[in-house]
Amino acid sequence: MPLKAYGVLITRAVDVRREGSSGTPHYQIHLTDDQGTHYRAAVNVRSQEEPSELLYLVADDLRHPVTERLEGLASGWHTLPPGPDGPNLDFVRANLFDPAAMRSLPPDAQGPDNDLADLLDHYVRRAVADPAARMYVFGERFGPEPAVRDKVFGFLPGNGVHDIHMNQGNSARFQGDDGVWQDGGLLLHFPAQSRWVGIFLAFQSQSWHTDDITGHTLPADGPRPDREAPPVRILAALVNPRGPAPESETVTLLNASPDPLDLTGWRVADRLGHGCAVPPGPLAPGACLVVPLTDGVLLGNQGGRITLLDAHGLKADGVSYTAEQGREGWTVVF
């Protein structure tokens, strides 16, 4: 079963609390919305399963269609039904970042700038100090508990968000939390700088090849690169060609590996999951291939996602682009 109460909380950060590294520590954030309601965001910094160090990635200048969908939402909690049409996060399908770029950090260590709590401090304390900054917390809602004070910050009623991490591809112990379009994360908006920051966390025990319906780990029936750099990358795309519709959109692939790769059976898919075949045959090392998009595959001019699937139907690479990048006649380079 997926999370019961997935959504996004839009608030201001007002305080933080670190919990060290023993037990199951969290980085705790005290938040308030524009109506004066208090919340706590409990961010995992250590896994209950080995390896215990979490994977993290910070997009210091996040450019993704999800931010445009968030800007019109009011302060407070928003329940998000699963699916690709809302401002939901999905680490596998939304092409938010390259999983190969994730790194691990201990939860807490002596010295500056060397653990996950330090990294969170760097960005969250910036948001605390900036009255205009807004924090978008994705995860599962807990509370409100009218008769119970918050155990960390003491406000009443107890209220907040947890599961602020990847929520699919779990091991058998936590498989009950699997789902699609329900991943957690922290997005920070600094309006004065016109900047979005994305902080994404995952457990090393989680899989990056998951079922499109259940979010469960797929069986090992083909290549499973997980967080390794994919050998074939989406290099560029012409998403808004000059001229009247229907336009001749294309996606350019690059074989970044030292060996030729047979692309027979590979496909390119758009935001809605519509796919078309990649021209079959081998692609030489270092060579590029321009793929004309057919069979109803469309790249919207107002932002979108492009996903490359291998012959087993597994995601080999994925990118996203914003409306600002989709200028007429220009090729978007990823």
mmCIF file of C-alpha atoms in Angstrom:
data_model
loop_
_atom_site.group_PDB
_atom_site.id
_atom_site.type_symbol
_atom_site.label_atom_id
_atom_site.label_comp_id
_atom_site.label_asym_id
_atom_site.label_seq_id
_atom_site.Cartn_x
_atom_site.Cartn_y
_atom_site.Cartn_z
ATOM 1 C CA MET A 1 0.000 0.000 0.000
ATOM 2 C CA PRO A 2 1.286 3.511 -0.754
ATOM 3 C CA LEU A 3 1.517 6.248 1.865
ATOM 4 C CA LYS A 4 -1.897 7.074 3.340
ATOM 5 C CA ALA A 5 -1.542 10.861 3.487
ATOM 6 C CA TYR A 6 0.976 12.055 0.896
ATOM 7 C CA GLY A 7 1.224 15.728 0.042
ATOM 8 C CA VAL A 8 3.215 18.936 0.282
ATOM 9 C CA LEU A 9 3.394 21.409 3.155
ATOM 10 C CA ILE A 10 4.099 25.037 2.192
ATOM 11 C CA THR A 11 5.473 27.016 5.138
ATOM 12 C CA ARG A 12 8.193 29.178 6.637
ATOM 13 C CA ALA A 13 11.078 27.623 8.576
ATOM 14 C CA VAL A 14 11.494 29.166 12.035
ATOM 15 C CA ASP A 15 13.822 26.815 13.965
ATOM 16 C CA VAL A 16 15.850 23.596 13.693
ATOM 17 C CA ARG A 17 17.049 20.844 16.029
ATOM 18 C CA ARG A 18 19.760 18.238 15.439
ATOM 19 C CA GLU A 19 19.539 14.792 17.059
ATOM 20 C CA GLY A 20 23.088 13.471 16.681
ATOM 21 C CA SER A 21 23.725 10.006 15.239
ATOM 22 C CA SER A 22 22.474 7.445 17.771
ATOM 23 C CA GLY A 23 19.296 5.423 17.357
ATOM 24 C CA THR A 24 17.151 6.628 14.455
ATOM 25 C CA PRO A 25 18.032 10.333 14.410
ATOM 26 C CA HIS A 26 16.245 13.023 12.452
ATOM 27 C CA TYR A 27 16.956 16.595 11.497
ATOM 28 C CA GLN A 28 13.950 18.391 12.968
ATOM 29 C CA ILE A 29 12.544 21.592 11.430
ATOM 30 C CA HIS A 30 9.961 23.854 13.103
ATOM 31 C CA LEU A 31 7.620 25.390 10.530
ATOM 32 C CA THR A 32 4.626 27.754 10.490
ATOM 33 C CA ASP A 33 2.145 28.513 7.720
ATOM 34 C CA ASP A 34 0.482 31.851 6.947
ATOM 35 C CA GLN A 35 -2.478 30.966 9.187
ATOM 36 C CA GLY A 36 -0.209 30.538 12.217
ATOM 37 C CA THR A 37 -0.407 26.726 12.330
ATOM 38 C CA HIS A 38 2.760 25.038 13.611
ATOM 39 C CA TYR A 39 4.307 21.932 12.071
ATOM 40 C CA ARG A 40 7.403 19.785 12.472
ATOM 41 C CA ALA A 41 9.308 18.238 9.569
ATOM 42 C CA ALA A 42 11.181 15.109 10.683
ATOM 43 C CA VAL A 43 13.951 14.470 8.142
ATOM 44 C CA ASN A 44 15.744 11.105 8.353
ATOM 45 C CA VAL A 45 19.541 11.378 8.500
ATOM 46 C CA ARG A 46 20.312 7.703 9.220
ATOM 47 C CA SER A 47 18.862 4.450 7.882
ATOM 48 C CA GLN A 48 17.647 1.573 10.062
ATOM 49 C CA GLU A 49 19.177 -0.810 7.499
ATOM 50 C CA GLU A 50 22.759 -1.159 6.366
ATOM 51 C CA PRO A 51 24.408 0.732 4.810
ATOM 52 C CA SER A 52 23.138 3.268 7.331
ATOM 53 C CA GLU A 53 24.387 6.403 5.563
ATOM 54 C CA LEU A 54 21.740 8.109 3.426
ATOM 55 C CA LEU A 55 22.222 9.163 -0.163
ATOM 56 C CA TYR A 56 21.689 12.830 -0.879
ATOM 57 C CA LEU A 57 21.633 15.251 -3.769
ATOM 58 C CA VAL A 58 21.264 19.035 -3.642
ATOM 59 C CA ALA A 59 20.074 20.862 -6.760
ATOM 60 C CA ASP A 60 21.321 24.323 -5.792
ATOM 61 C CA ASP A 61 19.566 25.944 -8.764
ATOM 62 C CA LEU A 62 16.647 23.612 -9.474
ATOM 63 C CA ARG A 63 15.005 24.096 -12.860
ATOM 64 C CA HIS A 64 12.122 21.687 -13.303
ATOM 65 C CA PRO A 65 8.424 21.991 -14.280
ATOM 66 C CA VAL A 66 7.408 21.059 -10.719
ATOM 67 C CA THR A 67 8.390 24.508 -9.416
ATOM 68 C CA GLU A 68 5.972 26.219 -11.801
ATOM 69 C CA ARG A 69 3.147 24.006 -10.504
ATOM 70 C CA LEU A 70 3.985 24.884 -6.902
ATOM 71 C CA GLU A 71 4.145 28.667 -7.206
ATOM 72 C CA GLY A 72 0.354 29.142 -7.319
ATOM 73 C CA LEU A 73 -0.408 27.037 -4.225
ATOM 74 C CA ALA A 74 -1.394 28.696 -0.938
ATOM 75 C CA SER A 75 0.435 28.239 2.341
ATOM 76 C CA GLY A 76 -0.469 25.153 4.376
ATOM 77 C CA TRP A 77 -0.946 21.441 3.730
ATOM 78 C CA HIS A 78 -1.997 20.105 0.314
ATOM 79 C CA THR A 79 -2.954 16.454 -0.146
ATOM 80 C CA LEU A 80 -1.654 15.193 -3.509
ATOM 81 C CA PRO A 81 -3.289 12.208 -5.230
ATOM 82 C CA PRO A 82 -0.780 9.979 -7.053
ATOM 83 C CA GLY A 83 -0.080 10.735 -10.686
ATOM 84 C CA PRO A 84 2.123 12.738 -13.046
ATOM 85 C CA ASP A 85 -0.220 15.717 -13.491
ATOM 86 C CA GLY A 86 0.240 17.344 -10.074
ATOM 87 C CA PRO A 87 3.306 18.813 -8.352
ATOM 88 C CA ASN A 88 4.211 15.357 -6.969
ATOM 89 C CA LEU A 89 7.781 14.120 -6.638
ATOM 90 C CA ASP A 90 8.923 10.816 -8.127
ATOM 91 C CA PHE A 91 12.664 10.161 -8.169
ATOM 92 C CA VAL A 92 12.340 7.534 -10.921
ATOM 93 C CA ARG A 93 9.703 9.031 -13.240
ATOM 94 C CA ALA A 94 9.855 12.824 -12.819
ATOM 95 C CA ASN A 95 13.506 13.105 -13.959
ATOM 96 C CA LEU A 96 14.277 15.500 -11.118
ATOM 97 C CA PHE A 97 17.983 14.661 -11.055
ATOM 98 C CA ASP A 98 20.548 12.087 -12.119
ATOM 99 C CA PRO A 99 20.676 9.306 -9.471
ATOM 100 C CA ALA A 100 24.324 8.684 -10.392
ATOM 101 C CA ALA A 101 25.129 12.082 -8.865
ATOM 102 C CA MET A 102 23.901 11.088 -5.392
ATOM 103 C CA ARG A 103 26.489 10.723 -2.636
ATOM 104 C CA SER A 104 26.404 9.368 0.922
ATOM 105 C CA LEU A 105 27.068 11.223 4.168
ATOM 106 C CA PRO A 106 27.119 10.178 7.844
ATOM 107 C CA PRO A 107 24.297 11.598 9.967
ATOM 108 C CA ASP A 108 26.503 13.535 12.364
ATOM 109 C CA ALA A 109 30.279 13.860 12.740
ATOM 110 C CA GLN A 110 32.748 16.107 14.513
ATOM 111 C CA GLY A 111 33.929 19.094 12.537
ATOM 112 C CA PRO A 112 32.233 21.444 10.080
ATOM 113 C CA ASP A 113 30.598 20.606 6.747
ATOM 114 C CA ASN A 114 31.154 16.846 6.874
ATOM 115 C CA ASP A 115 27.777 15.271 7.667
ATOM 116 C CA LEU A 116 24.167 15.277 6.516
ATOM 117 C CA ALA A 117 22.974 17.491 9.367
ATOM 118 C CA ASP A 118 25.595 20.093 8.380
ATOM 119 C CA LEU A 119 24.364 20.021 4.805
ATOM 120 C CA LEU A 120 20.741 20.500 5.862
ATOM 121 C CA ASP A 121 21.797 23.268 8.255
ATOM 122 C CA HIS A 122 23.458 25.170 5.427
ATOM 123 C CA TYR A 123 20.227 25.527 3.464
ATOM 124 C CA VAL A 124 17.500 25.437 6.116
ATOM 125 C CA ARG A 125 19.140 28.101 8.306
ATOM 126 C CA ARG A 126 19.297 30.317 5.200
ATOM 127 C CA ALA A 127 15.535 29.894 4.927
ATOM 128 C CA VAL A 128 15.063 30.653 8.639
ATOM 129 C CA ALA A 129 17.018 33.905 8.212
ATOM 130 C CA ASP A 130 15.053 34.996 5.120
ATOM 131 C CA PRO A 131 11.450 36.089 5.930
ATOM 132 C CA ALA A 132 10.470 35.778 2.254
ATOM 133 C CA ALA A 133 11.796 32.224 1.844
ATOM 134 C CA ARG A 134 9.282 29.395 1.605
ATOM 135 C CA MET A 135 9.847 25.708 2.260
ATOM 136 C CA TYR A 136 7.940 23.003 0.378
ATOM 137 C CA VAL A 137 8.035 19.769 2.397
ATOM 138 C CA PHE A 138 6.957 16.607 0.560
ATOM 139 C CA GLY A 139 6.091 13.484 2.526
ATOM 140 C CA GLU A 140 3.391 11.932 4.706
ATOM 141 C CA ARG A 141 1.276 14.003 7.104
ATOM 142 C CA PHE A 142 1.012 13.071 10.789
ATOM 143 C CA GLY A 143 -1.460 14.644 13.216
ATOM 144 C CA PRO A 144 -2.955 16.948 14.151
ATOM 145 C CA GLU A 145 -3.076 15.524 17.674
ATOM 146 C CA PRO A 146 -5.186 18.025 19.678
ATOM 147 C CA ALA A 147 -4.140 16.769 23.141
ATOM 148 C CA VAL A 148 -0.482 16.016 22.408
ATOM 149 C CA ARG A 149 2.298 18.620 22.386
ATOM 150 C CA ASP A 150 4.987 18.256 19.765
ATOM 151 C CA LYS A 151 7.764 16.158 21.269
ATOM 152 C CA VAL A 152 10.557 18.337 19.899
ATOM 153 C CA PHE A 153 9.347 21.951 19.800
ATOM 154 C CA GLY A 154 6.466 21.762 22.296
ATOM 155 C CA PHE A 155 3.690 23.402 20.272
ATOM 156 C CA LEU A 156 0.083 22.239 20.467
ATOM 157 C CA PRO A 157 -1.424 20.378 18.663
ATOM 158 C CA GLY A 158 1.294 17.995 17.512
ATOM 159 C CA ASN A 159 1.407 18.183 13.745
ATOM 160 C CA GLY A 160 3.836 17.652 10.897
ATOM 161 C CA VAL A 161 5.361 15.693 8.016
ATOM 162 C CA HIS A 162 7.692 12.682 7.883
ATOM 163 C CA ASP A 163 8.870 10.179 5.227
ATOM 164 C CA ILE A 164 10.742 13.068 3.576
ATOM 165 C CA HIS A 165 12.760 10.732 1.353
ATOM 166 C CA MET A 166 12.357 8.297 -1.544
ATOM 167 C CA ASN A 167 9.276 6.127 -0.902
ATOM 168 C CA GLN A 168 9.538 3.317 -3.473
ATOM 169 C CA GLY A 169 11.829 0.385 -4.236
ATOM 170 C CA ASN A 170 12.041 -0.449 -0.534
ATOM 171 C CA SER A 171 13.411 -3.667 0.925
ATOM 172 C CA ALA A 172 10.903 -6.292 2.070
ATOM 173 C CA ARG A 173 10.816 -4.806 5.579
ATOM 174 C CA PHE A 174 9.413 -1.475 4.333
ATOM 175 C CA GLN A 175 7.723 -2.613 1.115
ATOM 176 C CA GLY A 176 4.343 -1.567 2.521
ATOM 177 C CA ASP A 177 5.325 2.086 2.006
ATOM 178 C CA ASP A 178 6.048 1.634 -1.705
ATOM 179 C CA GLY A 179 4.183 3.765 -4.203
ATOM 180 C CA VAL A 180 4.693 5.929 -7.281
ATOM 181 C CA TRP A 181 4.503 9.732 -7.397
ATOM 182 C CA GLN A 182 4.837 9.936 -3.619
ATOM 183 C CA ASP A 183 8.512 10.566 -2.916
ATOM 184 C CA GLY A 184 9.526 13.001 -0.210
ATOM 185 C CA GLY A 185 11.873 15.938 -0.458
ATOM 186 C CA LEU A 186 12.603 19.518 0.533
ATOM 187 C CA LEU A 187 12.259 22.377 -1.941
ATOM 188 C CA LEU A 188 13.264 25.851 -0.815
ATOM 189 C CA HIS A 189 12.258 28.992 -2.692
ATOM 190 C CA PHE A 190 14.235 32.214 -2.265
ATOM 191 C CA PRO A 191 12.192 34.808 -4.210
ATOM 192 C CA ALA A 192 14.732 37.619 -3.888
ATOM 193 C CA GLN A 193 17.261 35.514 -5.813
ATOM 194 C CA SER A 194 14.643 33.853 -8.069
ATOM 195 C CA ARG A 195 16.194 30.578 -6.932
ATOM 196 C CA TRP A 196 14.831 27.174 -6.051
ATOM 197 C CA VAL A 197 16.905 24.645 -4.102
ATOM 198 C CA GLY A 198 15.988 20.953 -4.078
ATOM 199 C CA ILE A 199 17.228 18.507 -1.408
ATOM 200 C CA PHE A 200 16.577 14.845 -2.201
ATOM 201 C CA LEU A 201 17.315 11.870 0.079
ATOM 202 C CA ALA A 202 17.228 8.100 -0.450
ATOM 203 C CA PHE A 203 18.283 4.948 1.389
ATOM 204 C CA GLN A 204 21.070 2.839 -0.077
ATOM 205 C CA SER A 205 18.848 -0.236 0.365
ATOM 206 C CA GLN A 206 16.287 1.122 -2.130
ATOM 207 C CA SER A 207 16.052 0.147 -5.790
ATOM 208 C CA TRP A 208 15.885 2.605 -8.703
ATOM 209 C CA HIS A 209 14.002 0.246 -11.025
ATOM 210 C CA THR A 210 10.428 0.088 -9.751
ATOM 211 C CA ASP A 211 7.019 -1.017 -11.001
ATOM 212 C CA ASP A 212 4.943 1.782 -12.543
ATOM 213 C CA ILE A 213 1.848 0.747 -10.564
ATOM 214 C CA THR A 214 3.069 -0.528 -7.191
ATOM 215 C CA GLY A 215 6.455 1.136 -6.790
ATOM 216 C CA HIS A 216 7.891 -2.254 -5.815
ATOM 217 C CA THR A 217 11.380 -3.273 -6.931
ATOM 218 C CA LEU A 218 11.326 -4.879 -10.375
ATOM 219 C CA PRO A 219 12.783 -8.386 -10.757
ATOM 220 C CA ALA A 220 16.350 -8.542 -12.015
ATOM 221 C CA ASP A 221 15.382 -9.426 -15.573
ATOM 222 C CA GLY A 222 17.827 -7.150 -17.351
ATOM 223 C CA PRO A 223 20.629 -4.652 -16.900
ATOM 224 C CA ARG A 224 20.244 -2.824 -13.588
ATOM 225 C CA PRO A 225 22.607 0.165 -13.616
ATOM 226 C CA ASP A 226 20.917 1.702 -10.559
ATOM 227 C CA ARG A 227 23.084 4.690 -9.623
ATOM 228 C CA GLU A 228 25.852 4.035 -12.138
ATOM 229 C CA ALA A 229 26.194 6.587 -14.920
ATOM 230 C CA PRO A 230 24.107 5.271 -17.852
ATOM 231 C CA PRO A 231 26.115 4.358 -20.969
ATOM 232 C CA VAL A 232 23.581 6.064 -23.257
ATOM 233 C CA ARG A 233 22.552 9.582 -22.318
ATOM 234 C CA ILE A 234 19.934 12.001 -23.552
ATOM 235 C CA LEU A 235 22.210 14.749 -24.797
ATOM 236 C CA ALA A 236 19.750 17.273 -26.254
ATOM 237 C CA ALA A 237 16.224 17.753 -27.595
ATOM 238 C CA LEU A 238 14.509 20.041 -30.067
ATOM 239 C CA VAL A 239 11.234 20.523 -28.182
ATOM 240 C CA ASN A 240 9.863 23.590 -29.989
ATOM 241 C CA PRO A 241 10.895 23.594 -33.671
ATOM 242 C CA ARG A 242 10.114 26.559 -35.899
ATOM 243 C CA GLY A 243 7.058 26.304 -38.090
ATOM 244 C CA PRO A 244 3.428 25.286 -37.702
ATOM 245 C CA ALA A 245 2.253 22.152 -35.927
ATOM 246 C CA PRO A 246 2.756 19.276 -36.183
ATOM 247 C CA GLU A 247 6.395 20.009 -35.488
ATOM 248 C CA SER A 248 9.361 17.730 -36.187
ATOM 249 C CA GLU A 249 10.627 17.213 -32.640
ATOM 250 C CA THR A 250 13.813 15.231 -32.053
ATOM 251 C CA VAL A 251 15.875 13.802 -29.202
ATOM 252 C CA THR A 252 19.648 13.360 -29.500
ATOM 253 C CA LEU A 253 21.311 10.401 -27.773
ATOM 254 C CA LEU A 254 25.007 9.955 -26.953
ATOM 255 C CA ASN A 255 26.834 6.673 -26.390
ATOM 256 C CA ALA A 256 29.154 7.747 -23.584
ATOM 257 C CA SER A 257 30.631 4.259 -23.149
ATOM 258 C CA PRO A 258 33.816 2.859 -24.760
ATOM 259 C CA ASP A 259 31.870 0.075 -26.490
ATOM 260 C CA PRO A 260 29.252 -0.070 -29.269
ATOM 261 C CA LEU A 261 25.734 -0.567 -27.918
ATOM 262 C CA ASP A 262 22.808 -2.184 -29.702
ATOM 263 C CA LEU A 263 19.752 0.094 -29.367
ATOM 264 C CA THR A 264 17.319 -2.383 -30.899
ATOM 265 C CA GLY A 265 14.143 -2.363 -28.805
ATOM 266 C CA TRP A 266 14.963 0.913 -27.026
ATOM 267 C CA ARG A 267 12.294 3.633 -26.777
ATOM 268 C CA VAL A 268 11.922 7.339 -26.011
ATOM 269 C CA ALA A 269 8.892 8.351 -23.902
ATOM 270 C CA ASP A 270 7.252 11.706 -23.162
ATOM 271 C CA ARG A 271 5.659 13.090 -19.965
ATOM 272 C CA LEU A 272 2.483 11.070 -20.450
ATOM 273 C CA GLY A 273 4.359 7.814 -21.080
ATOM 274 C CA HIS A 274 3.778 7.703 -24.822
ATOM 275 C CA GLY A 275 6.766 6.050 -26.476
ATOM 276 C CA CYS A 276 8.354 5.642 -29.883
ATOM 277 C CA ALA A 277 11.115 3.358 -31.095
ATOM 278 C CA VAL A 278 14.769 4.382 -31.288
ATOM 279 C CA PRO A 279 16.263 3.487 -34.690
ATOM 280 C CA PRO A 280 17.592 -0.064 -34.194
ATOM 281 C CA GLY A 281 21.163 -1.199 -34.503
ATOM 282 C CA PRO A 282 24.530 -0.448 -32.896
ATOM 283 C CA LEU A 283 25.611 3.014 -31.769
ATOM 284 C CA ALA A 284 29.396 3.451 -31.891
ATOM 285 C CA PRO A 285 31.399 4.662 -28.881
ATOM 286 C CA GLY A 286 31.193 8.435 -28.564
ATOM 287 C CA ALA A 287 28.635 8.649 -31.391
ATOM 288 C CA CYS A 288 25.361 10.583 -31.361
ATOM 289 C CA LEU A 289 22.004 9.547 -32.766
ATOM 290 C CA VAL A 290 19.144 11.923 -33.600
ATOM 291 C CA VAL A 291 15.793 10.222 -32.899
ATOM 292 C CA PRO A 292 12.750 11.676 -34.724
ATOM 293 C CA LEU A 293 9.718 11.519 -32.416
ATOM 294 C CA THR A 294 6.766 9.597 -33.887
ATOM 295 C CA ASP A 295 3.746 7.567 -32.748
ATOM 296 C CA GLY A 296 2.158 10.446 -30.856
ATOM 297 C CA VAL A 297 5.151 11.285 -28.660
ATOM 298 C CA LEU A 298 4.932 15.018 -27.896
ATOM 299 C CA LEU A 299 7.277 17.374 -26.058
ATOM 300 C CA GLY A 300 5.231 20.259 -24.662
ATOM 301 C CA ASN A 301 6.545 23.785 -25.125
ATOM 302 C CA GLN A 302 5.637 24.667 -21.520
ATOM 303 C CA GLY A 303 8.054 22.209 -19.952
ATOM 304 C CA GLY A 304 8.157 18.442 -19.827
ATOM 305 C CA ARG A 305 10.059 15.215 -19.307
ATOM 306 C CA ILE A 306 11.908 12.854 -21.657
ATOM 307 C CA THR A 307 12.726 9.287 -20.640
ATOM 308 C CA LEU A 308 14.925 6.729 -22.378
ATOM 309 C CA LEU A 309 13.927 3.071 -21.886
ATOM 310 C CA ASP A 310 16.167 0.137 -22.737
ATOM 311 C CA ALA A 311 15.142 -3.088 -24.484
ATOM 312 C CA HIS A 312 13.936 -4.502 -21.130
ATOM 313 C CA GLY A 313 11.670 -1.487 -20.540
ATOM 314 C CA LEU A 314 13.894 -0.211 -17.735
ATOM 315 C CA LYS A 315 14.737 3.463 -17.433
ATOM 316 C CA ALA A 316 18.201 4.110 -18.874
ATOM 317 C CA ASP A 317 18.190 7.909 -18.579
ATOM 318 C CA GLY A 318 15.795 10.786 -18.073
ATOM 319 C CA VAL A 319 15.799 14.578 -18.297
ATOM 320 C CA SER A 320 13.376 17.455 -17.810
ATOM 321 C CA TYR A 321 13.093 20.982 -19.171
ATOM 322 C CA THR A 322 11.139 24.121 -18.284
ATOM 323 C CA ALA A 323 9.016 26.469 -20.390
ATOM 324 C CA GLU A 324 11.875 28.973 -20.275
ATOM 325 C CA GLN A 325 14.199 26.428 -21.907
ATOM 326 C CA GLY A 326 11.701 25.475 -24.619
ATOM 327 C CA ARG A 327 12.351 28.502 -26.841
ATOM 328 C CA GLU A 328 11.225 28.237 -30.435
ATOM 329 C CA GLY A 329 13.917 26.908 -32.744
ATOM 330 C CA TRP A 330 16.463 26.325 -29.976
ATOM 331 C CA THR A 331 17.787 22.905 -28.996
ATOM 332 C CA VAL A 332 17.781 22.215 -25.252
ATOM 333 C CA VAL A 333 21.143 20.778 -24.163
ATOM 334 C CA PHE A 334 21.141 18.628 -21.010
#
